[in-house]
Amino acid sequence: MAATAGNAPASTPEQLQSVRETLRSPRRLKTEVLGGLVVALALIPEAIAFSVIAGVDPRLGLFASFTMAVTIAVVGGRPAMISAATGAVALVIAPLVKTHGVDYLVATVILAGIFQVILGLAGVAKLMRFIPRSVMVGFVNALAILVFMAQVPELLGVPWMVYPLTALALLIVFGLPRLTTVVPAPLVAIVVLTLITVFASITVPTVGDKGHLPESLPSLFIPNVPITLETLQVIFPYALAMAFVGLLESLMTAKLVDDVTDTRSSKTREAWGQGVANIVTGFTGGMGGCAMIGQTMINVKASGARTRISTFLAGVFLLILVVALGGVVSVIPMAALVAVMIFVCWATFDWHSIHPRTLKMMPKSETTVMVATVIAVVATHNLAIGVGAGVLVAMVLFARRVAHFVTVERTIKDIEGQETATYTVNGELFFASSNDLFTQFEYALDPQHVVIDMHASHLWDASTIAALDAITEKYRHHGKDVKIIGLNDASTLMHERLAGKLGTGN
């Protein structure tokens, strides 16, 4: 039986078979290996930059990227998705590092991982169904903008040779796929620009300029913090924020990869898998992280990777490159990596969403939600706040639209020799749609007997019961009899339980 997109089996035979087939196919295996290598090269400056944002030694970001990628490759629910140290997590933990230091940071990472495991097992991934498509589109577009904005500083106040080198790299990453896809274009761009700058002795910013690379492997790290209630009070809010931000970014990235690859993944497994990865990362002295949409798009779109092999190798290659080949990696020009990330921005952005024809066809409310999400994310540099704002705007606009779907039709009939006004209510009644229900009745003009027919309606909340109470009370004030008929079983139970107990008013 097919699993749902958000609830795919934890470890399907299809996924295992895919890995086996890749290992047996030299061509597929080469794609996965090269994809992992390209991601590893692109991860290095990103991890260092995020470490700077968090206020920690670059080794913490690099070690986190290694442990996150390797661990999530085993326990994660979305094959080919890349998890590593991220800017979203760095922004959350930066204030804690500044005030309490690295040991408290590591304790926070471990606690955040525990929270993520709990939330994952509790089914938090199912909440993804409440995130509208327009918020998803806004999330993707905003992330593409943020990634591009992060590259701009690398192009300001630099030697003039950076610009032709970046242009050459862009020409390679955009043009080479039109000729061949045998080798990932980003890898070719990185190799070509590195050879040019080394052999031509061109002085431009390099990866080595971002910070010192580690010279040893990560080891077990136990945070030196007192195990007290006071410590918990310090790290709890940061851990909870990190857990939610990490899950939100990871689950939304997983959904995006599902769409790009036309495959399904287990969001529940991905949720608790992120927690396990953060716990492992914490105990190896890393700064924690989550899924990276930019690196994932490099792996999935630019390189064509599809299995856990590329994710695992991305972590392994990263460690080999920074520890064993640090001297070689340090001379890679930043211009090459900037070009690769610009390509990622272009590939990630949903250009169809802003096409004039799409904007003309799309409901204005959908466009408003997308724009609100983009503005909130870009303004705050916080994906959680942006997505939350987008969902809130979507809810408000939805409630406003649904509020006008309820119709009330009035007819005057002679029932059993008595002139009776019958009101037929059609639509779903809840706090938004029932607010103006009170004004839809002709209290003074109606005959002595009034019937409110609810066959085509449903009562959803206490606000609706209060509205009906106010209507019946108004009719009684005019000395008229009112009768409510046609309630379904659920509405009848709610009406019997709450009617007359909520107060009346108009």
Coordinates of C-alpha atoms in Angstrom, one line a residue:
M1 CA 0.0 0.0 0.0
A2 CA 1.4 3.4 -0.9
A3 CA 2.5 5.7 1.9
T4 CA 1.5 9.3 2.1
A5 CA 4.0 11.9 1.3
G6 CA 4.4 13.0 4.9
N7 CA 4.2 9.5 6.4
A8 CA 6.3 7.3 4.2
P9 CA 7.7 4.2 5.8
A10 CA 10.8 4.7 7.9
S11 CA 13.1 2.6 5.8
T12 CA 11.4 1.3 2.6
P13 CA 12.6 -1.6 0.5
E14 CA 12.5 0.8 -2.4
Q15 CA 15.1 3.1 -0.8
L16 CA 17.4 0.2 0.1
Q17 CA 17.0 -1.2 -3.5
S18 CA 17.9 2.3 -4.8
V19 CA 21.2 2.3 -2.9
R20 CA 22.0 -1.2 -4.0
E21 CA 21.3 -0.3 -7.7
T22 CA 23.5 2.8 -7.3
L23 CA 26.4 0.8 -5.9
R24 CA 26.1 -1.7 -8.8
S25 CA 25.9 1.1 -11.5
P26 CA 29.2 2.9 -12.1
R27 CA 27.4 5.8 -13.8
R28 CA 24.9 6.3 -10.9
L29 CA 27.7 5.8 -8.3
K30 CA 29.8 8.4 -10.1
T31 CA 26.9 10.9 -10.0
E32 CA 26.5 10.3 -6.2
V33 CA 30.2 10.6 -5.5
L34 CA 30.7 13.8 -7.6
G35 CA 27.6 15.3 -6.1
G36 CA 28.9 14.6 -2.6
L37 CA 32.3 16.2 -3.5
V38 CA 30.7 19.3 -4.9
V39 CA 28.5 19.7 -1.8
A40 CA 31.5 19.2 0.4
L41 CA 33.5 22.0 -1.4
A42 CA 30.5 24.4 -1.2
L43 CA 29.9 23.5 2.5
I44 CA 33.4 24.6 3.7
P45 CA 33.0 28.4 3.3
E46 CA 29.4 28.2 4.3
A47 CA 30.2 26.4 7.6
I48 CA 33.0 28.8 8.3
A49 CA 30.7 31.8 7.6
F50 CA 28.0 30.4 9.8
S51 CA 30.5 29.8 12.6
V52 CA 31.4 33.5 12.4
I53 CA 27.7 34.5 12.7
A54 CA 27.3 32.3 15.7
G55 CA 30.5 33.7 17.3
V56 CA 32.4 30.3 17.5
D57 CA 35.6 28.8 16.2
P58 CA 35.2 27.7 12.5
R59 CA 36.0 24.1 13.6
L60 CA 32.6 23.9 15.4
G61 CA 30.8 24.7 12.2
L62 CA 32.9 22.3 10.1
F63 CA 32.6 19.5 12.6
A64 CA 28.8 20.1 12.8
S65 CA 28.5 19.9 9.0
F66 CA 30.5 16.6 9.0
T67 CA 28.5 14.9 11.8
M68 CA 25.1 16.2 10.6
A69 CA 25.6 15.0 7.0
V70 CA 26.9 11.6 8.0
T71 CA 24.3 10.9 10.7
I72 CA 21.3 12.2 8.7
A73 CA 22.4 10.0 5.8
V74 CA 21.7 7.0 8.0
V75 CA 18.8 8.1 10.1
G76 CA 17.1 10.7 8.0
G77 CA 13.9 10.3 6.1
R78 CA 14.7 12.2 2.9
P79 CA 17.4 10.7 0.7
A80 CA 19.8 13.1 -1.0
M81 CA 19.0 16.0 1.3
I82 CA 21.9 17.7 2.9
S83 CA 22.0 18.7 6.6
A84 CA 24.8 20.7 8.1
A85 CA 25.6 23.9 10.1
T86 CA 23.1 26.6 8.9
G87 CA 22.6 30.3 9.2
A88 CA 19.1 29.9 10.7
V89 CA 20.5 28.0 13.6
A90 CA 23.5 30.3 13.9
L91 CA 21.2 33.3 14.3
V92 CA 19.3 31.5 17.1
I93 CA 22.3 30.5 19.2
A94 CA 24.5 33.6 18.6
P95 CA 23.2 35.5 21.7
L96 CA 23.8 32.5 23.9
V97 CA 27.4 32.1 22.8
K98 CA 28.0 35.7 23.4
T99 CA 26.7 35.6 27.0
H100 CA 27.5 32.1 28.2
G101 CA 30.2 30.6 25.9
V102 CA 30.7 27.4 24.0
D103 CA 29.9 24.8 26.7
Y104 CA 26.4 26.2 27.1
L105 CA 26.1 26.2 23.3
V106 CA 26.9 22.5 23.1
A107 CA 24.5 21.7 26.0
T108 CA 21.8 23.6 24.0
V109 CA 22.5 21.7 20.8
I110 CA 22.1 18.4 22.7
L111 CA 18.9 19.5 24.4
A112 CA 17.5 20.8 21.0
G113 CA 18.2 17.4 19.5
I114 CA 16.3 15.7 22.4
F115 CA 13.4 18.1 21.7
Q116 CA 13.4 17.3 18.0
V117 CA 13.3 13.5 18.7
I118 CA 10.3 14.0 21.0
L119 CA 8.5 16.3 18.6
G120 CA 9.3 13.9 15.7
L121 CA 7.9 10.9 17.6
A122 CA 4.9 13.0 18.7
G123 CA 4.0 13.6 15.0
V124 CA 5.0 17.2 14.5
A125 CA 5.7 16.5 10.8
K126 CA 1.9 16.1 10.3
L127 CA 1.5 19.8 10.9
M128 CA 3.2 20.4 7.5
R129 CA -0.2 19.8 5.9
F130 CA -1.4 23.2 7.4
I131 CA 1.3 25.2 5.6
P132 CA -0.3 26.5 2.4
R133 CA 1.4 26.2 -1.0
S134 CA 1.8 30.0 -1.2
V135 CA 3.8 30.0 2.0
M136 CA 6.0 27.2 0.6
V137 CA 6.6 29.3 -2.6
G138 CA 7.4 32.3 -0.5
F139 CA 9.7 30.3 1.7
V140 CA 11.7 29.0 -1.3
N141 CA 11.9 32.5 -3.0
A142 CA 12.9 34.1 0.3
L143 CA 15.6 31.5 0.8
A144 CA 17.0 32.1 -2.7
I145 CA 17.1 35.8 -2.0
L146 CA 18.9 35.3 1.3
V147 CA 21.5 33.0 -0.2
F148 CA 22.1 35.6 -3.0
M149 CA 22.4 38.4 -0.4
A150 CA 25.0 36.3 1.5
Q151 CA 27.1 36.3 -1.7
V152 CA 27.0 40.1 -2.2
P153 CA 29.7 40.9 0.4
E154 CA 32.1 38.5 -1.4
L155 CA 31.8 40.8 -4.5
L156 CA 32.4 44.1 -2.7
G157 CA 35.7 45.7 -2.0
V158 CA 37.6 42.9 -3.7
P159 CA 40.4 42.8 -6.4
W160 CA 39.1 43.5 -9.8
M161 CA 40.1 40.0 -11.0
V162 CA 37.3 38.6 -8.9
Y163 CA 34.7 39.8 -11.3
P164 CA 36.0 38.1 -14.6
L165 CA 36.7 35.0 -12.6
T166 CA 33.1 35.0 -11.2
A167 CA 31.8 35.6 -14.7
L168 CA 33.8 32.7 -16.1
A169 CA 32.5 30.4 -13.3
L170 CA 28.9 31.5 -14.0
L171 CA 29.4 30.8 -17.7
I172 CA 30.6 27.3 -16.8
V173 CA 27.8 26.4 -14.3
F174 CA 25.1 27.8 -16.6
G175 CA 26.5 26.7 -19.9
L176 CA 28.2 23.4 -19.4
P177 CA 25.0 21.4 -18.7
R178 CA 23.8 22.4 -22.2
L179 CA 26.8 20.5 -23.6
T180 CA 27.3 17.6 -21.1
T181 CA 26.1 16.4 -17.7
V182 CA 28.8 13.8 -17.3
V183 CA 30.6 15.9 -14.7
P184 CA 28.7 18.4 -12.4
A185 CA 29.2 21.9 -13.8
P186 CA 29.8 23.3 -10.2
L187 CA 32.8 21.0 -9.8
V188 CA 34.2 21.9 -13.1
A189 CA 33.9 25.6 -12.2
I190 CA 35.7 25.1 -8.9
V191 CA 38.6 23.1 -10.5
V192 CA 39.0 25.5 -13.5
L193 CA 39.1 28.7 -11.3
T194 CA 41.5 27.1 -8.8
L195 CA 43.9 26.0 -11.5
I196 CA 43.8 29.5 -13.1
T197 CA 44.4 31.4 -9.9
V198 CA 47.2 29.1 -8.8
F199 CA 49.1 28.8 -12.0
A200 CA 48.6 32.4 -13.0
S201 CA 49.5 33.6 -9.4
I202 CA 46.3 35.7 -9.2
T203 CA 45.7 37.1 -5.8
V204 CA 42.0 36.9 -4.9
P205 CA 40.1 36.0 -1.7
T206 CA 40.2 32.2 -1.1
V207 CA 38.6 29.7 1.3
G208 CA 41.6 29.9 3.5
D209 CA 40.9 33.6 4.1
K210 CA 37.6 32.6 5.8
G211 CA 39.3 31.0 8.8
H212 CA 41.7 28.3 10.0
L213 CA 40.7 24.8 9.0
P214 CA 40.9 22.0 11.6
E215 CA 43.9 19.7 11.7
S216 CA 42.4 16.8 13.7
L217 CA 39.3 14.7 13.8
P218 CA 36.3 15.5 16.0
S219 CA 36.3 13.7 19.4
L220 CA 33.8 13.2 22.2
F221 CA 32.9 16.5 23.9
I222 CA 31.1 16.7 27.2
P223 CA 29.9 20.3 27.9
N224 CA 31.3 21.6 31.2
V225 CA 28.1 23.1 32.6
P226 CA 26.5 22.6 36.0
I227 CA 23.5 20.2 35.8
T228 CA 21.1 22.5 37.6
L229 CA 17.7 24.1 37.2
E230 CA 19.4 27.4 36.6
T231 CA 21.4 26.0 33.6
L232 CA 18.1 24.6 32.2
Q233 CA 16.5 28.0 32.5
V234 CA 19.3 29.5 30.5
I235 CA 19.5 26.9 27.6
F236 CA 15.8 25.9 27.5
P237 CA 14.4 28.8 25.4
Y238 CA 17.4 28.6 22.9
A239 CA 17.1 24.9 22.6
L240 CA 13.4 25.1 22.0
A241 CA 13.8 27.8 19.4
M242 CA 16.6 25.9 17.7
A243 CA 14.5 22.7 17.6
F244 CA 11.5 24.4 16.0
V245 CA 13.6 26.4 13.5
G246 CA 15.6 23.3 12.5
L247 CA 12.5 21.2 12.1
L248 CA 10.7 23.8 10.1
E249 CA 13.6 24.4 7.7
S250 CA 14.3 20.6 7.4
L251 CA 10.7 19.6 6.8
M252 CA 10.0 22.3 4.3
T253 CA 13.3 21.5 2.4
A254 CA 12.3 17.8 2.4
K255 CA 8.9 18.7 0.9
L256 CA 10.7 20.7 -1.7
V257 CA 13.0 17.8 -2.6
D258 CA 9.9 15.5 -2.8
D259 CA 8.5 17.9 -5.4
V260 CA 11.8 18.3 -7.4
T261 CA 12.5 14.5 -7.5
D262 CA 8.8 13.4 -7.7
T263 CA 9.5 10.9 -4.9
R264 CA 8.1 10.5 -1.3
S265 CA 9.9 10.7 2.0
S266 CA 9.1 10.0 5.6
K267 CA 8.8 13.4 7.3
T268 CA 8.3 11.8 10.7
R269 CA 11.6 9.9 10.3
E270 CA 13.3 13.1 9.1
A271 CA 12.0 15.0 12.2
W272 CA 13.4 12.6 14.8
G273 CA 16.5 12.0 12.6
Q274 CA 17.4 15.6 12.8
G275 CA 17.2 15.3 16.5
V276 CA 19.5 12.3 16.5
A277 CA 22.0 14.2 14.3
N278 CA 22.0 17.2 16.6
I279 CA 22.6 15.0 19.6
V280 CA 25.6 13.4 17.9
T281 CA 26.8 16.8 16.8
G282 CA 26.6 18.2 20.3
F283 CA 28.6 15.3 21.8
T284 CA 31.3 15.9 19.2
G285 CA 31.6 19.6 19.9
G286 CA 29.6 20.9 16.9
M287 CA 27.3 24.0 16.7
G288 CA 24.3 22.0 15.5
G289 CA 22.4 22.5 12.3
C290 CA 19.5 21.3 10.1
A291 CA 18.7 20.8 6.4
M292 CA 20.3 23.2 4.0
I293 CA 18.2 24.1 1.0
G294 CA 21.1 25.6 -1.0
Q295 CA 23.4 22.7 -0.6
T296 CA 20.5 20.3 -1.2
M297 CA 19.7 22.0 -4.5
I298 CA 23.3 21.7 -5.5
N299 CA 23.1 18.0 -4.7
V300 CA 19.7 17.3 -6.3
K301 CA 19.4 19.8 -9.1
A302 CA 22.9 20.7 -10.2
S303 CA 24.5 17.2 -9.6
G304 CA 21.5 14.9 -10.1
A305 CA 22.1 12.9 -6.9
R306 CA 19.2 10.9 -5.5
T307 CA 20.3 8.6 -2.7
R308 CA 21.8 8.7 0.8
I309 CA 25.2 7.9 -0.6
S310 CA 25.7 11.5 -1.8
T311 CA 24.7 12.9 1.6
F312 CA 27.0 10.5 3.4
L313 CA 29.9 11.2 1.1
A314 CA 29.4 15.0 1.4
G315 CA 30.2 14.7 5.1
V316 CA 33.1 12.3 4.6
F317 CA 34.6 14.4 1.8
L318 CA 34.2 17.5 3.9
L319 CA 36.3 16.0 6.7
I320 CA 38.9 14.7 4.4
L321 CA 39.2 18.0 2.6
V322 CA 39.6 20.2 5.7
V323 CA 41.8 17.8 7.7
A324 CA 43.9 16.0 5.2
L325 CA 43.8 18.4 2.2
G326 CA 43.4 21.7 4.0
G327 CA 46.2 23.2 2.1
V328 CA 44.6 22.4 -1.3
V329 CA 41.1 23.5 -0.2
S330 CA 42.4 26.8 1.2
V331 CA 43.5 28.0 -2.2
I332 CA 40.1 27.6 -3.8
P333 CA 39.0 31.1 -4.9
M334 CA 35.8 32.3 -3.3
A335 CA 34.7 33.6 -6.8
A336 CA 34.1 29.9 -7.8
L337 CA 31.9 29.2 -4.8
V338 CA 30.1 32.5 -5.2
A339 CA 29.2 31.6 -8.7
V340 CA 28.0 28.1 -7.6
M341 CA 25.7 29.7 -5.0
I342 CA 24.4 32.2 -7.5
F343 CA 23.5 29.3 -9.7
V344 CA 21.7 27.7 -6.7
C345 CA 19.7 30.9 -6.1
W346 CA 18.6 30.9 -9.8
A347 CA 17.7 27.3 -9.7
T348 CA 15.9 27.5 -6.4
F349 CA 13.8 30.6 -7.0
D350 CA 10.3 29.9 -8.4
W351 CA 10.4 32.2 -11.4
H352 CA 6.9 30.9 -12.5
S353 CA 5.4 32.4 -9.3
I354 CA 6.3 36.0 -10.4
H355 CA 5.5 35.7 -14.1
P356 CA 3.0 38.3 -15.1
R357 CA 0.7 35.6 -16.5
T358 CA 0.8 33.7 -13.2
L359 CA 0.2 36.8 -11.2
K360 CA -2.8 37.7 -13.3
M361 CA -4.3 34.2 -13.0
M362 CA -3.5 33.6 -9.3
P363 CA -6.0 34.8 -6.6
K364 CA -4.8 38.0 -5.0
S365 CA -4.9 36.4 -1.6
E366 CA -2.4 33.7 -2.7
T367 CA 0.0 36.3 -4.0
T368 CA -0.4 38.4 -0.8
V369 CA 0.6 35.4 1.3
M370 CA 3.6 34.6 -0.8
V371 CA 4.8 38.3 -0.7
A372 CA 4.2 38.5 3.0
T373 CA 6.3 35.4 3.6
V374 CA 9.2 36.7 1.4
I375 CA 9.2 40.1 3.1
A376 CA 9.1 38.6 6.6
V377 CA 11.9 36.1 6.0
V378 CA 14.2 38.6 4.2
A379 CA 13.5 41.4 6.8
T380 CA 14.2 39.1 9.8
H381 CA 16.6 36.6 8.3
N382 CA 14.6 34.1 10.3
L383 CA 12.7 31.4 8.3
A384 CA 10.5 30.5 11.3
I385 CA 9.3 34.0 11.7
G386 CA 8.7 34.4 8.0
V387 CA 6.8 31.1 7.6
G388 CA 4.8 31.9 10.8
A389 CA 3.9 35.3 9.3
G390 CA 2.9 33.7 6.0
V391 CA 0.7 31.1 7.7
L392 CA -1.0 33.9 9.9
V393 CA -1.7 36.0 6.8
A394 CA -3.1 33.0 5.0
M395 CA -5.4 32.2 8.0
V396 CA -6.7 35.7 8.2
L397 CA -7.4 35.9 4.5
F398 CA -9.0 32.5 4.5
A399 CA -11.3 33.3 7.5
R400 CA -12.2 36.6 5.8
R401 CA -13.1 34.8 2.6
V402 CA -15.0 32.0 4.2
A403 CA -16.9 34.4 6.4
H404 CA -18.8 35.5 3.3
F405 CA -19.7 32.0 2.2
V406 CA -22.7 31.7 4.6
T407 CA -26.0 32.7 3.1
V408 CA -29.4 33.2 4.8
E409 CA -32.6 32.9 2.7
R410 CA -35.9 34.1 4.1
T411 CA -39.3 32.8 3.0
I412 CA -42.8 33.4 4.4
K413 CA -45.1 30.3 4.4
D414 CA -48.4 29.2 5.9
I415 CA -47.5 26.2 8.1
E416 CA -50.4 24.4 9.8
G417 CA -52.6 27.5 9.4
Q418 CA -50.0 29.8 10.9
E419 CA -48.0 32.4 9.0
T420 CA -44.3 31.4 9.6
A421 CA -41.0 33.0 8.5
T422 CA -38.5 30.3 7.6
Y423 CA -34.8 31.2 7.4
T424 CA -32.6 28.6 5.6
V425 CA -28.9 28.9 6.7
N426 CA -26.4 27.6 4.2
G427 CA -22.7 27.3 5.0
E428 CA -20.2 26.5 7.7
L429 CA -20.6 28.5 10.8
F430 CA -17.6 29.4 13.0
F431 CA -16.3 32.5 14.7
A432 CA -15.7 34.4 11.5
S433 CA -18.7 33.5 9.5
S434 CA -21.2 33.7 12.4
N435 CA -20.2 37.2 13.5
D436 CA -22.7 38.9 11.2
L437 CA -25.4 36.2 11.3
F438 CA -27.3 38.2 13.9
T439 CA -27.9 41.0 11.3
Q440 CA -29.5 38.6 8.7
F441 CA -32.9 38.4 10.4
E442 CA -36.0 40.7 10.2
Y443 CA -36.9 40.6 13.9
A444 CA -39.6 43.3 13.9
L445 CA -41.1 42.5 10.5
D446 CA -41.4 38.7 10.9
P447 CA -44.7 37.0 11.9
Q448 CA -45.3 35.4 15.2
H449 CA -43.7 32.1 14.3
V450 CA -40.1 31.8 13.1
V451 CA -38.2 28.7 12.0
I452 CA -34.4 28.6 11.5
D453 CA -33.5 25.7 9.2
M454 CA -29.9 24.5 9.7
H455 CA -30.1 21.4 7.4
A456 CA -27.4 22.9 5.0
S457 CA -25.2 24.2 7.8
H458 CA -22.9 23.0 10.6
L459 CA -21.9 24.5 13.9
W460 CA -18.2 24.5 14.6
D461 CA -17.6 26.5 17.8
A462 CA -19.0 28.4 20.8
S463 CA -19.1 31.7 18.8
T464 CA -21.8 30.2 16.6
I465 CA -23.8 29.0 19.6
A466 CA -23.6 32.5 21.2
A467 CA -24.8 34.0 17.9
L468 CA -27.9 31.7 17.8
D469 CA -28.6 32.5 21.5
A470 CA -28.5 36.2 20.6
I471 CA -30.9 35.6 17.7
T472 CA -33.4 33.6 19.8
E473 CA -33.2 36.1 22.6
K474 CA -33.9 39.0 20.2
Y475 CA -37.0 37.2 18.9
R476 CA -38.3 36.5 22.4
H477 CA -37.7 40.2 23.2
H478 CA -40.2 40.9 20.3
G479 CA -42.6 38.4 21.8
K480 CA -42.2 35.9 19.0
D481 CA -41.6 32.1 18.9
V482 CA -38.4 30.8 17.3
K483 CA -37.5 27.2 16.6
I484 CA -34.2 25.8 15.3
I485 CA -34.5 22.7 13.2
G486 CA -32.2 20.5 11.0
L487 CA -29.1 20.4 13.2
N488 CA -26.9 17.4 12.5
D489 CA -25.8 15.1 15.3
A490 CA -22.5 16.9 16.1
S491 CA -24.1 20.3 16.0
T492 CA -27.1 19.1 18.1
L493 CA -24.7 17.9 20.8
M494 CA -22.8 21.1 20.9
H495 CA -26.0 23.2 20.9
E496 CA -27.5 21.2 23.8
R497 CA -24.3 21.5 25.8
L498 CA -23.7 25.2 25.3
A499 CA -27.0 26.9 24.4
G500 CA -28.1 29.4 27.1
K501 CA -24.8 29.2 28.9
L502 CA -22.7 31.7 27.0
G503 CA -24.6 34.9 27.5
T504 CA -26.4 36.9 24.8
G505 CA -25.7 40.0 23.0
N506 CA -25.9 41.8 19.7

